[in-house]
Amino acid sequence: MISEQLREQVYSCIKCGLCMNTCPVYRQLYFEGASPRGKVQLIKKILEGELEISAYFSSLLHTCLLCETCTVNCPSGVDLNRLMKAARAEVVRKLGLPLEKRALYSLLSRNRLLPFFMFWGRTLETPLRSLILKEGRAGTIPATRLPRLNSRPLLDQYPQIVSPAGPRVGRVLYFVGCATNYLFENVGRAVITTLNSMGIEVIIPRAQVCCGFPAGQAGMRKIALRNIRQNLELFDPGDADAVVVDCATCGTALKKEYANILEEMGENAEAARRLGQKVQDISEYLSKLDPAKYLKPVRGRVTYHDPCHLLRSQGIKEPPRNLLKSIPDMEFVEMAGADVCCGGGGAFQFDHPDVAAGITKNKVQAIMETGAHFVATGCPGCRLQIHGSLGDESIKVVHPVELLALAIS
Amino acid sequence: MLEEKVFEELISIVGAERCKRSKEDLLTYCYDACIHEYLPDAVVFPKSAQEVAHIMKTASAHNIFVTPRGAGSGLGGEALAKYGGIVICFSMMNRILEINTANRYAVVEPGVVIADLQKAVERAGLFYPPDPGSSAVATMGGSVAMNAGGMRGVKYGVTKDYLLGLEIVLPSGEMMMTGTVTSKDVTGYDLTRLICGSEGTLALVTRINVRLLPKPKTKRTLLAIYNSIDAAGDTVSKIIEAGIVPATLELMDKRLIKALDDFTHLGFPLDAEAVLLMDVDGDPETVENQVALVADFCRRQGAREVRVSSSEKENEQLWFARRSAFGAVARMRPTCLIEDATVPVSFLTATIKKVIEICERNRVQVAVLAHAGDGNMHPLMLCDQRDEEEMARVNKSMDEIVDYALSVGGTLSGEHGIGVNKARYLPKQLSETSLKMMKAIKRTFDPQCILNPGGFLDYGAL
Ligand SMILES: Cc1cc2nc3c(=O)[nH]c(=O)nc-3n(C[C@H](O)[C@H](O)[C@H](O)COP(=O)(O)OP(=O)(O)OC[C@H]3O[C@@H](n4cnc5c(N)ncnc54)[C@H](O)[C@@H]3O)c2cc1C
Ligand code: SF4
Ligand code: SF4
C-alpha cells in the first residue's frame, strides 16, 4: 500500500500545471494522462476509491521516463518520483507483470544466472538479442548498435582488492553495476586504473548483485528487496573513504532508493541510510582528488549529457564537467539542453519506442550541433540510448572516467 | 452521456487516438488550476481549423455542449465542462506558423505555449511582451480567451494590446477572420478584442496574429527589501506617480519570500516584511540610469537594501522564483486560492492592509502577492479544501475583499477572469443594462447556447 505520508502528497498538487511542459513525454504526446499533473490526479482518484487500477491506468503510469524533471520543477514540492514509483508497485501487486518482463527482471537481478546467458548469448552473438529483439531492434535501438558483451564479467577480471603501485592514500569500496560488469568493461577498468594511479586502493566485494533499481522501478519490489539486503550486507563501508559507483542509476539506488523502499515497505532503513551517506558517484569522488596533476594532454572536443539519475536524483552537475575540463587540450562544449532526458528511461524506450525516438532525436541534434568527438555521460542507459540513436560513427559515447583514464595512460 | 453515433462522428473527424473517452482520460480533464472538478463526456484534440469546424457542426447538429480548453491553467474553472459534453483541447494544435521580422508579427495556432512563442521570437530579435506567471504552461488560445495580463503589464499592457487578428470558428461551425496583420485597422467592429477576454463563450480561436516589438537590448532585475509592507506599497504608487515605468513591478510579502526561498534556495531575505521585484529594460544607457533612479527612489521610500542583479542568469532565477509563487506557497497548506481584485494603484497600500485585516479577522492564512504596478492584488489564501468550515471563512474573506475593491473604484478581476469562481459577484460590478447587452452578444454568437455553458453569464443556472 502507498504509505500515509505519500498519500498526503496528492493533496499538495494544486494543478498549477508548471510541471507539464518540463515533461519530455508530455512534450511528445500533449495530453494530460501523459503529463505529471495528470498522473498525480489519477493516483489521487485511485487512493480516494473513485478509480480502479486498470490496465490503461498502468499504461499511463508507465508512459513516463521517471526522469524526475517534474519532481524538481514542482514548486509545491510534490514528490512525484516517489509517488509514481509507489503507485507502480501497487499496480504490480494488483495486476502482476507480463511474464516476459518478470523473467527479464529476475534475470537481471540474479547475477548467477547471467553468466549462463552470456555463454549462450556469445554463441548467438549477443544475449540481449535473443531476449528482447523485435524486428531487429531493441526498442529504438537497432541491433547492430547494441554493445557486445564483455568476454568475462568484470568481477571475474579483478581480485577482491586492487592496490595502487605507489603509496596508498585512500581506500574505497567499488560497486560494479551490471552494465559495467557485463557490457562496458572499459568503464570498470578506467575506474580502477584511475583510482589506483591516484593512490587509492579499490575493494571489489565479489558477491555483489544488481542494485535492484530496474526491478524496483518496474514495481517489483520483492525482487528488489532481495538484492537490497544482499548488497547492504556486503557494502558495510567500515573505515573505507567511500563507496564509489560508476553508474548514475546504481548510485541513486544506493544513495536514496534503498532507504526509501525499505521505509515504504515498513522495514528498518537504518543501514541503508548509513550506506547512502558513504556512496559517491565516481565523478564526485575523483573531482575532490585534484585529478589535474595526473593528466596528460588528450586532443579533442567533448560535450556532456546530464543523466537524470545524476543531475536530478543526486544533484550532481559540475563534478563530471570539471573532470572533463581538467584534461589538458580537451575542449569542453556545453550542448543545448544538456539537462534534458535522453529518452531512454530504462524499459521506457522498449515499451514506447515512438515517444522515446522523438525525445532522443532532439538530444542527437543538440550533440551534432556541438561538433564534439566525444559525448561523455555517466549512465549506461543514456549511453545505450545515445549511441544507439547516433547515426554518426565519428562521435564516441564514453563515460567521463574513460577519458580520464586515457589522459592518465 | 453522448450517444454512440456522436462518438462515431467525432472519431471520423479526428481519429480514435485524438478522441478520448475512457474514465482515466476524462478524470484528467475535469480540473484546471482552480479547485472545482467537472467531468466531460469526451475530449477531442483537433489539429486544424477545419477539424474544429467539423466538430462544431456535429455538436450543433446534436445540440451538445462544447467547452474549449488550452492548457487548463485557468484559475476559475473557465475551461471545465460545467454541464458535461465535449472538451475541445487545443494542446495538439500547436504550431508557430510564421514569425515575420519585416513586419514584426507572428501567426500561431492556439495550442502554442506562451513561453515557446516568446523564446522563438526572441531568437529572431523580437519580443512578445504579455507574460502571465503561467507563461510556461498556458497556451496562446487560453491567453486570448482570458485576455491574460501578467508581470510586464505595467509597462507593456496585456494580451489584447498585442492582437492583430484572429481566425475563429463559431458555435455553428462557420469560420471567419477578425482583424488583419497590420498594426492599424478600423474596418468594422473590433471583434478581435470582443473575443479576447470572452472566456471561451463566444467562439473558438483557431489562429492568432500577434504584434511583436523589437527585443529590448538589455534588462536588469532589482530586488528592493523592506522592513514594512506599507513602505513597499507606498513606493509602488509613488514610482507610478513619478512617471517612472519599470517593465515589471511585483510585490511579495514575508510569507511568500519564505516559500520561494524554500523552493529555490536563492537567498531571499527571510527577515524582511516585503520585497519589490522589478525589471528595467531598454538600451544599456537608459537601463543604467533607470536602475540608479529606481534604486535611489526605493531607498528614499524606506527600502533597507536594494540588490541589483548582475547577470541574465540571475534575472532568470529571480523570475523563475516569482513564477513559482502560486505553487510554492502551497507547500504550507494543501490548497491555495488566488484572489485577483484590482484597484487604482494609489489605493495599493490601503488595499494590502485591508486584505490582511480581512483575512486575520476571518482566521484565513494569507500571503500577499501583487502585480503591484497595476494595482493588481494577488493575495494567496492558504487552506485545505477538504475542510468545509475553513473554506466558508475563505469565501467570506473573498466576498469582503471584492466589496472593498469595488468600493474604491476597482474591479472584480484584473486578469484571472470570472469563470465559476467569481460569477456570483458579477451583478455587483455590472449594471443590468450592461449584463443585458452581454447576453445579447452571447446569443448572437451562440444562439443554441452550446459553447462553454455555465460560463460567467450563466451564473445561477448551475
Ligand atoms: C501559476 C499560475 C500563474 C498565473 N499567472 C497569471 C498571470 O500572471 N496573469 C494572468 O492573466 N493569468 C494568470 N494565470 C491564469 C491562467 O494561466 C491564464 O488565464 C491563461 O491565459 C490560461 O491559459 P490556458 O491555456 O491554460 O487556458 P485554459 O485554462 O485551458 O482556458 C481558459 C479559458 O480559455 C478558453 N479557451 C482556451 N483556448 C481557447 C481557444 N482556442 N478558443 C477559445 N477559447 C479558448 C477556455 O474555454 C477557458 O474559458 C495563472 C495561472 C497559474 C496556474
Ligand atoms: S507543478 Fe506540482 S503542483 Fe503544479 S501541477 Fe505539477 S505536480 Fe501539481
Ligand atoms: S518523471 Fe519525467 S517523464 Fe515522468 S512524468 Fe515526470 S517529467 Fe514526465
mmCIF file of N, CA and C in Angstrom, chain A residues 284-355:
data_model
loop_
_atom_site.group_PDB
_atom_site.id
_atom_site.type_symbol
_atom_site.label_atom_id
_atom_site.label_comp_id
_atom_site.label_asym_id
_atom_site.label_seq_id
_atom_site.Cartn_x
_atom_site.Cartn_y
_atom_site.Cartn_z
ATOM 1 N N GLU A 284 32.151 12.513 -8.484
ATOM 2 C CA GLU A 284 32.191 13.284 -7.249
ATOM 3 C C GLU A 284 33.491 13.009 -6.508
ATOM 4 N N TYR A 285 33.774 11.708 -6.398
ATOM 5 C CA TYR A 285 34.944 11.302 -5.623
ATOM 6 C C TYR A 285 36.231 11.786 -6.272
ATOM 7 N N LEU A 286 36.353 11.556 -7.586
ATOM 8 C CA LEU A 286 37.599 11.908 -8.268
ATOM 9 C C LEU A 286 37.829 13.417 -8.282
ATOM 10 N N SER A 287 36.752 14.191 -8.438
ATOM 11 C CA SER A 287 36.982 15.630 -8.584
ATOM 12 C C SER A 287 37.505 16.237 -7.282
ATOM 13 N N LYS A 288 37.357 15.498 -6.164
ATOM 14 C CA LYS A 288 37.906 16.005 -4.910
ATOM 15 C C LYS A 288 39.398 15.699 -4.772
ATOM 16 N N LEU A 289 39.909 14.853 -5.670
ATOM 17 C CA LEU A 289 41.308 14.413 -5.526
ATOM 18 C C LEU A 289 42.283 15.258 -6.344
ATOM 19 N N ASP A 290 41.809 16.340 -6.928
ATOM 20 C CA ASP A 290 42.665 17.176 -7.766
ATOM 21 C C ASP A 290 43.309 16.358 -8.894
ATOM 22 N N PRO A 291 42.461 15.855 -9.792
ATOM 23 C CA PRO A 291 42.974 14.948 -10.824
ATOM 24 C C PRO A 291 43.949 15.625 -11.789
ATOM 25 N N ALA A 292 43.857 16.950 -11.938
ATOM 26 C CA ALA A 292 44.620 17.643 -12.981
ATOM 27 C C ALA A 292 46.096 17.257 -12.963
ATOM 28 N N LYS A 293 46.636 17.061 -11.763
ATOM 29 C CA LYS A 293 48.084 16.836 -11.705
ATOM 30 C C LYS A 293 48.518 15.467 -12.247
ATOM 31 N N TYR A 294 47.543 14.571 -12.492
ATOM 32 C CA TYR A 294 47.906 13.260 -13.045
ATOM 33 C C TYR A 294 47.724 13.186 -14.558
ATOM 34 N N LEU A 295 47.191 14.252 -15.160
ATOM 35 C CA LEU A 295 46.694 14.115 -16.527
ATOM 36 C C LEU A 295 47.638 14.637 -17.607
ATOM 37 N N LYS A 296 47.739 13.865 -18.676
ATOM 38 C CA LYS A 296 48.491 14.300 -19.859
ATOM 39 C C LYS A 296 47.478 14.794 -20.902
ATOM 40 N N PRO A 297 47.950 15.593 -21.860
ATOM 41 C CA PRO A 297 47.002 16.152 -22.830
ATOM 42 C C PRO A 297 46.347 15.078 -23.708
ATOM 43 N N VAL A 298 45.073 15.276 -23.979
ATOM 44 C CA VAL A 298 44.368 14.490 -24.995
ATOM 45 C C VAL A 298 43.639 15.486 -25.883
ATOM 46 N N ARG A 299 43.913 15.429 -27.171
ATOM 47 C CA ARG A 299 43.281 16.398 -28.069
ATOM 48 C C ARG A 299 41.870 15.948 -28.410
ATOM 49 N N GLY A 300 40.964 16.892 -28.461
ATOM 50 C CA GLY A 300 39.611 16.545 -28.886
ATOM 51 C C GLY A 300 38.604 17.523 -28.328
ATOM 52 N N ARG A 301 37.379 17.323 -28.749
ATOM 53 C CA ARG A 301 36.305 18.166 -28.230
ATOM 54 C C ARG A 301 35.267 17.260 -27.589
ATOM 55 N N VAL A 302 34.832 17.625 -26.389
ATOM 56 C CA VAL A 302 33.892 16.762 -25.672
ATOM 57 C C VAL A 302 32.679 17.574 -25.221
ATOM 58 N N THR A 303 31.530 16.935 -25.277
ATOM 59 C CA THR A 303 30.340 17.548 -24.690
ATOM 60 C C THR A 303 29.792 16.571 -23.660
ATOM 61 N N TYR A 304 28.909 17.058 -22.784
ATOM 62 C CA TYR A 304 28.461 16.228 -21.675
ATOM 63 C C TYR A 304 26.949 16.184 -21.615
ATOM 64 N N HIS A 305 26.418 14.996 -21.428
ATOM 65 C CA HIS A 305 24.969 14.833 -21.251
ATOM 66 C C HIS A 305 24.676 14.495 -19.788
ATOM 67 N N ASP A 306 23.758 15.249 -19.170
ATOM 68 C CA ASP A 306 23.402 15.013 -17.764
ATOM 69 C C ASP A 306 22.448 13.825 -17.647
ATOM 70 N N PRO A 307 22.863 12.732 -17.033
ATOM 71 C CA PRO A 307 21.896 11.654 -16.784
ATOM 72 C C PRO A 307 20.882 12.124 -15.734
ATOM 73 N N CYS A 308 19.627 11.759 -15.936
ATOM 74 C CA CYS A 308 18.603 12.124 -14.948
ATOM 75 C C CYS A 308 19.023 11.690 -13.556
ATOM 76 N N HIS A 309 19.567 10.467 -13.492
ATOM 77 C CA HIS A 309 19.870 9.902 -12.176
ATOM 78 C C HIS A 309 21.101 10.527 -11.527
ATOM 79 N N LEU A 310 21.858 11.309 -12.274
ATOM 80 C CA LEU A 310 22.938 12.066 -11.621
ATOM 81 C C LEU A 310 22.466 13.469 -11.280
ATOM 82 N N LEU A 311 21.893 14.142 -12.294
ATOM 83 C CA LEU A 311 21.553 15.547 -12.106
ATOM 84 C C LEU A 311 20.398 15.725 -11.132
ATOM 85 N N ARG A 312 19.285 15.093 -11.442
ATOM 86 C CA ARG A 312 18.107 15.346 -10.623
ATOM 87 C C ARG A 312 18.039 14.446 -9.402
ATOM 88 N N SER A 313 18.410 13.173 -9.551
ATOM 89 C CA SER A 313 18.304 12.286 -8.394
ATOM 90 C C SER A 313 19.379 12.599 -7.365
ATOM 91 N N GLN A 314 20.590 12.966 -7.828
ATOM 92 C CA GLN A 314 21.692 13.161 -6.882
ATOM 93 C C GLN A 314 22.199 14.592 -6.842
ATOM 94 N N GLY A 315 21.675 15.449 -7.701
ATOM 95 C CA GLY A 315 22.109 16.854 -7.693
ATOM 96 C C GLY A 315 23.551 17.037 -8.150
ATOM 97 N N ILE A 316 24.059 16.107 -8.982
ATOM 98 C CA ILE A 316 25.454 16.221 -9.416
ATOM 99 C C ILE A 316 25.509 16.840 -10.805
ATOM 100 N N LYS A 317 26.030 18.049 -10.870
ATOM 101 C CA LYS A 317 26.065 18.743 -12.146
ATOM 102 C C LYS A 317 27.500 19.081 -12.553
ATOM 103 N N GLU A 318 28.232 19.709 -11.655
ATOM 104 C CA GLU A 318 29.559 20.208 -12.018
ATOM 105 C C GLU A 318 30.682 19.166 -11.995
ATOM 106 N N PRO A 319 30.703 18.234 -11.008
ATOM 107 C CA PRO A 319 31.883 17.353 -10.931
ATOM 108 C C PRO A 319 32.272 16.675 -12.245
ATOM 109 N N PRO A 320 31.342 16.039 -12.962
ATOM 110 C CA PRO A 320 31.795 15.406 -14.214
ATOM 111 C C PRO A 320 32.299 16.433 -15.228
ATOM 112 N N ARG A 321 31.649 17.594 -15.257
ATOM 113 C CA ARG A 321 32.115 18.646 -16.173
ATOM 114 C C ARG A 321 33.522 19.083 -15.796
ATOM 115 N N ASN A 322 33.738 19.261 -14.504
ATOM 116 C CA ASN A 322 35.061 19.708 -14.062
ATOM 117 C C ASN A 322 36.139 18.693 -14.411
ATOM 118 N N LEU A 323 35.797 17.403 -14.267
ATOM 119 C CA LEU A 323 36.773 16.374 -14.633
ATOM 120 C C LEU A 323 37.163 16.521 -16.093
ATOM 121 N N LEU A 324 36.147 16.671 -16.952
ATOM 122 C CA LEU A 324 36.422 16.756 -18.387
ATOM 123 C C LEU A 324 37.230 18.005 -18.703
ATOM 124 N N LYS A 325 36.874 19.105 -18.023
ATOM 125 C CA LYS A 325 37.585 20.359 -18.290
ATOM 126 C C LYS A 325 39.031 20.298 -17.799
ATOM 127 N N SER A 326 39.299 19.384 -16.851
ATOM 128 C CA SER A 326 40.656 19.337 -16.307
ATOM 129 C C SER A 326 41.629 18.612 -17.239
ATOM 130 N N ILE A 327 41.132 17.970 -18.296
ATOM 131 C CA ILE A 327 42.032 17.259 -19.219
ATOM 132 C C ILE A 327 42.692 18.270 -20.160
ATOM 133 N N PRO A 328 44.020 18.394 -20.121
ATOM 134 C CA PRO A 328 44.692 19.371 -20.976
ATOM 135 C C PRO A 328 44.393 19.103 -22.462
ATOM 136 N N ASP A 329 44.209 20.153 -23.205
ATOM 137 C CA ASP A 329 43.944 20.095 -24.658
ATOM 138 C C ASP A 329 42.566 19.573 -25.024
ATOM 139 N N MET A 330 41.791 19.179 -24.043
ATOM 140 C CA MET A 330 40.430 18.722 -24.344
ATOM 141 C C MET A 330 39.513 19.948 -24.292
ATOM 142 N N GLU A 331 38.820 20.204 -25.399
ATOM 143 C CA GLU A 331 37.924 21.367 -25.429
ATOM 144 C C GLU A 331 36.545 20.922 -24.962
ATOM 145 N N PHE A 332 36.006 21.620 -23.975
ATOM 146 C CA PHE A 332 34.683 21.264 -23.472
ATOM 147 C C PHE A 332 33.632 22.203 -24.062
ATOM 148 N N VAL A 333 32.607 21.628 -24.690
ATOM 149 C CA VAL A 333 31.491 22.471 -25.165
ATOM 150 C C VAL A 333 30.185 21.978 -24.556
ATOM 151 N N GLU A 334 29.403 22.927 -24.075
ATOM 152 C CA GLU A 334 28.114 22.599 -23.490
ATOM 153 C C GLU A 334 27.113 22.433 -24.640
ATOM 154 N N MET A 335 26.329 21.366 -24.609
ATOM 155 C CA MET A 335 25.291 21.237 -25.655
ATOM 156 C C MET A 335 24.012 21.936 -25.183
ATOM 157 N N ALA A 336 23.136 22.263 -26.127
ATOM 158 C CA ALA A 336 21.844 22.844 -25.756
ATOM 159 C C ALA A 336 21.022 21.772 -25.052
ATOM 160 N N GLY A 337 20.389 22.143 -23.953
ATOM 161 C CA GLY A 337 19.529 21.189 -23.257
ATOM 162 C C GLY A 337 20.255 19.969 -22.748
ATOM 163 N N ALA A 338 21.485 20.158 -22.228
ATOM 164 C CA ALA A 338 22.247 19.017 -21.698
ATOM 165 C C ALA A 338 21.472 18.321 -20.579
ATOM 166 N N ASP A 339 20.628 19.081 -19.890
ATOM 167 C CA ASP A 339 19.931 18.517 -18.734
ATOM 168 C C ASP A 339 18.628 17.809 -19.106
ATOM 169 N N VAL A 340 18.280 17.797 -20.383
ATOM 170 C CA VAL A 340 17.036 17.142 -20.772
ATOM 171 C C VAL A 340 17.280 15.646 -20.943
ATOM 172 N N CYS A 341 16.343 14.854 -20.446
ATOM 173 C CA CYS A 341 16.423 13.392 -20.531
ATOM 174 C C CYS A 341 16.669 12.943 -21.966
ATOM 175 N N CYS A 342 17.439 11.859 -22.129
ATOM 176 C CA CYS A 342 17.786 11.374 -23.473
ATOM 177 C C CYS A 342 16.653 10.572 -24.091
ATOM 178 N N GLY A 343 15.665 10.214 -23.308
ATOM 179 C CA GLY A 343 14.541 9.453 -23.852
ATOM 180 C C GLY A 343 14.627 7.963 -23.580
ATOM 181 N N GLY A 344 15.724 7.534 -22.966
ATOM 182 C CA GLY A 344 15.904 6.104 -22.710
ATOM 183 C C GLY A 344 14.971 5.608 -21.620
ATOM 184 N N GLY A 345 15.212 6.094 -20.414
ATOM 185 C CA GLY A 345 14.305 5.769 -19.311
ATOM 186 C C GLY A 345 14.192 4.295 -19.008
ATOM 187 N N GLY A 346 15.292 3.551 -19.077
ATOM 188 C CA GLY A 346 15.247 2.127 -18.747
ATOM 189 C C GLY A 346 14.331 1.409 -19.719
ATOM 190 N N ALA A 347 13.311 0.762 -19.155
ATOM 191 C CA ALA A 347 12.409 -0.023 -20.007
ATOM 192 C C ALA A 347 11.543 0.866 -20.884
ATOM 193 N N PHE A 348 11.509 2.165 -20.578
ATOM 194 C CA PHE A 348 10.612 3.060 -21.321
ATOM 195 C C PHE A 348 10.794 2.943 -22.821
ATOM 196 N N GLN A 349 12.058 2.954 -23.253
ATOM 197 C CA GLN A 349 12.271 3.011 -24.690
ATOM 198 C C GLN A 349 11.908 1.699 -25.401
ATOM 199 N N PHE A 350 11.816 0.599 -24.643
ATOM 200 C CA PHE A 350 11.310 -0.636 -25.244
ATOM 201 C C PHE A 350 9.797 -0.566 -25.417
ATOM 202 N N ASP A 351 9.146 -0.010 -24.374
ATOM 203 C CA ASP A 351 7.689 -0.019 -24.372
ATOM 204 C C ASP A 351 7.094 1.095 -25.231
ATOM 205 N N HIS A 352 7.812 2.211 -25.356
ATOM 206 C CA HIS A 352 7.275 3.353 -26.100
ATOM 207 C C HIS A 352 8.306 3.863 -27.096
ATOM 208 N N PRO A 353 8.677 3.020 -28.038
ATOM 209 C CA PRO A 353 9.772 3.408 -28.942
ATOM 210 C C PRO A 353 9.504 4.712 -29.698
ATOM 211 N N ASP A 354 8.250 4.960 -30.078
ATOM 212 C CA ASP A 354 7.983 6.176 -30.857
ATOM 213 C C ASP A 354 8.200 7.432 -30.032
ATOM 214 N N VAL A 355 7.677 7.410 -28.812
ATOM 215 C CA VAL A 355 7.839 8.576 -27.947
ATOM 216 C C VAL A 355 9.313 8.777 -27.644
#
